[in-house]
Amino acid sequence: MARQRRATRRPGTAQAAGPADEGQGSRRPPARLPSVLNVHSIAGQVLILQVGVVLLLVVAAVAALVLQARNSSLQAARARSLVGAETFAHAPGTVAAMKSADPSAVLQPRAEEARKLARVNYVIAFSPTGIRWTHPDPHLIGKRVVGSYADALAGKVHQATYNTPGVGRAVDTMVPVTDADGKVVGLVSVGISVQRVDRMVMRQLPLLFGSAAAGLVLVTGGSALVSRRLRRQTHGLEPAEMTRMYEHHDAVLHSVREGVLVLDGEERLQLANDEASRLLDLPADATGKRITELGLSPRAVALLASDRAVSDEVVLAGERLLAVNVRPTIPHGGSGGSVATLRDTTELRELAGRARIARERLQLLYDAGVRIGTTLDVVRTAEELTEIAVPRFADFATVALLEAVRQGEEPDGTSLAMHHAAVRGVRDDHPLYRVDQTITWLPEMPQAQGLRRGHAVLERDLRASRSWRAQDPERARRMLDFGIRSLVSVPLQARGIALGVADFWRSDQEAFTEEDLAVAEELAARAAVAIDNARRYTREHTMAATLQRSLLPRALPEQSALDVAYRYLPAQAKVSGDWFDVIPLPGTRVALVVGDVVGYGLHAAATMGRLRTVVHNFCALDLAPDELLSHLDELVAQIDETETAEGEGAGITGASCLFAVYDPVSGRCCIARAGHPGPALVGPDGTVTFPDVPVSPPLGLCAGLPVETAELHLAEGSRLALYTDGLVENRDRDLDAGLRLLAGALAEPDRTPEQDCQAVFDALVPDRPSDDIALLVARTRLTDPDRVADWDVPSDPAAIAPLRAACARRLESWGLDEISYTTELILSELVTNAIRYGGEPIRLRLLLDRDSLICEVADGSSTSPHMRRAATTDEGGRGLFLVAQFARRWGVRYTARGKVIWCEQSLETAEGGPEEAMGEALLDEWDESAL
């Protein structure tokens, strides 16, 4: 049915009535829309588009007029409201009435009369305190006005639109009423309901819609007339049919590789495509002429003008043998005539030979794609290019690279000095440049010309060329004597950057031709991409290794809790994200961290640096190991989501970490790990165990799961070994075997951490590790009990004085009389805060470290204190400020049963006495203007 409908709309086809037409008509729908209203026709689409545009313009115009009318009405309502308010406010007797004993009795009748005369919704007078004197609803008199009238109290007129009790949304104007002294004695508010404004606008709508409808009818009628004329001109064709018709026509004319001729019933040429014009050598004005007027042979004319079907009959046309096919057009709906197709059989023979050569070249290029670039080594890639080219494409091949490329650097494009990286030939006694020879090409050499032009240079006959001899005439003579006759020099380029030159030489094979340039350039292009990838890999590996080294700790911090030694060994072939850290914490505690980021390269190294920085920041908050890993997991998951959403690759896809905190006072070590191997513990007697530390999923994959911890009690002299999986596991050794080797390497008593690190590396690390290896060994110390003092503090301010005395005695025994006064002041402030704002139990502890005195006050409350600057009139609020002034640093850490506020004082003697320092600190609390 669709094919029949298209046939009836074909232009230029006569429609004769007959039984067939009646049969077709019987299958059609009983009725269909006229073409001008059919959305599938061009005319219908144009009509709908015009009507839609006009309708949109009409709607926009009506909306604009309605908005303008509404705006004008609102402006008029504001003006009326302002006039009513000003009139009532300045009416004689208004001020006196507002000052009278009963303003409502005088003003209410006047307000109602003014409201009715002015045809407004309300006239409200109220006191400066907001108590209504008048209102249309008497029940609201004496009640407070809701809303802001600060502008009116300031003597300004205030206009706004808001909801008013009993009226609804209204345009309101508020005017102050002042006495002779300029004092505001009352306020007058006049409002007009927005509904009145809307009714004014609605009265104008009929005229607006009538005008819009009339305009729409006129424009629609004009559009229908234009669309009807367009329908007649396009014969009712649908857009897709017209587009397909012209696309097919252009394809037949210009793209078909067979000749096509269309003849009418009078043997006149109606159409000849480009291929037919070429094969028959037709004149430019051949269209419209009879076939006998085109200068063809009688045999060709007879065959093309035949009214019978012809299949693959061969006709001689000039020097070509053409295979001709002819078909009449009448059986297929044509008005008479024929269609002929032509194929050149002489070219098929030539194509067969070319196809063989092309097949060999394609096979060569395919093999090059498979065999070139199998490694990320620049020199090896150059050797692979020569191996694939000899002897299938050339008898000899050489590859010379820029020195910067060999070293993995970016070429600067200024130097022509080349280093021969690969040479290969069918014979080894050739006179070509040898490997590792360096040469700088002269400007007239084919190699320099190719680099300058960016394309291959052909020297078909070297004996007739003089330019290539300028570099080394003696070597050129020996090459000619050796039998080398032809050269193709191709620049190796990638991303528009010259990397080197590939030279292909022939001696026994036929000389190179222009057709060989494309093959040479394709070989060089594939090799150049592989060489550039190897160069970029070398550079990236160097950069990643440099970045990795810069992000790792340069030196271990000083602390008194642990003796620490470490080893870090990057992988030979790739850079990973293994890292470690030693972070001192308040209270002489120390955090040990070992982690591993999934992946390799710059991204892994940069991510490792980010995670290490984040761990340092979290340690500044003094978080517990499980809380720190939970926060780190959320951060890694967020980084993954952000980088995946921004298209920066696959994200981190997880990282592992082990975090341990050692307290030398109690000897306890709290450990948590997320996807990371557990620690190895070496006792003072050399016994090696692997403590059972609960393992959580890797960072970024925990999905909010809780992180569990393990608490170990370590004797003094115990050694704790933390490591990454590259130490104990590789392709030749499973995890269990690696752990056994690790235990054997550590099972020696009385060894230093440095000796342990060396023993472990000697036993476990291969010559070329495939993954980064990080090892951290720490030997524990315990704080001397004589350097620790602690007291239980009653929740009574009277206990502070005895506590200060006890602390002073302990400081005297430690020889710290110089900071005794300052310490007493600090602990008094901290203990007082704990008694006032904290909860029981309260405990005070003093720790004497190497160069500092640490004061800790623990209580059962989790409320976090914060430092602030007290005002000049405040009697308190300076406690933490004084603590911060006298202490080197201070902070808060939370425990399972409360918090600990700590501060650290330097044992170095400060200039001036403590009283002088306290006075200066207090004076800093006030500025000069306050004094």
mmCIF file of C-alpha atoms in Angstrom, residues 351-363 515-516:
data_model
loop_
_atom_site.group_PDB
_atom_site.id
_atom_site.type_symbol
_atom_site.label_atom_id
_atom_site.label_comp_id
_atom_site.label_asym_id
_atom_site.label_seq_id
_atom_site.Cartn_x
_atom_site.Cartn_y
_atom_site.Cartn_z
ATOM 1 C CA LEU A 351 43.514 -4.780 -10.559
ATOM 2 C CA ALA A 352 44.313 -8.454 -10.063
ATOM 3 C CA GLY A 353 48.056 -7.735 -10.163
ATOM 4 C CA ARG A 354 47.668 -4.708 -7.955
ATOM 5 C CA ALA A 355 45.566 -6.699 -5.531
ATOM 6 C CA ARG A 356 48.376 -9.192 -5.065
ATOM 7 C CA ILE A 357 50.858 -6.425 -4.317
ATOM 8 C CA ALA A 358 48.362 -4.698 -2.036
ATOM 9 C CA ARG A 359 47.725 -7.978 -0.219
ATOM 10 C CA GLU A 360 51.430 -8.426 0.405
ATOM 11 C CA ARG A 361 51.723 -4.872 1.677
ATOM 12 C CA LEU A 362 48.689 -5.273 3.910
ATOM 13 C CA GLN A 363 50.193 -8.440 5.332
ATOM 14 C CA GLU A 515 53.900 3.839 -4.359
ATOM 15 C CA ASP A 516 56.435 2.556 -1.818
#
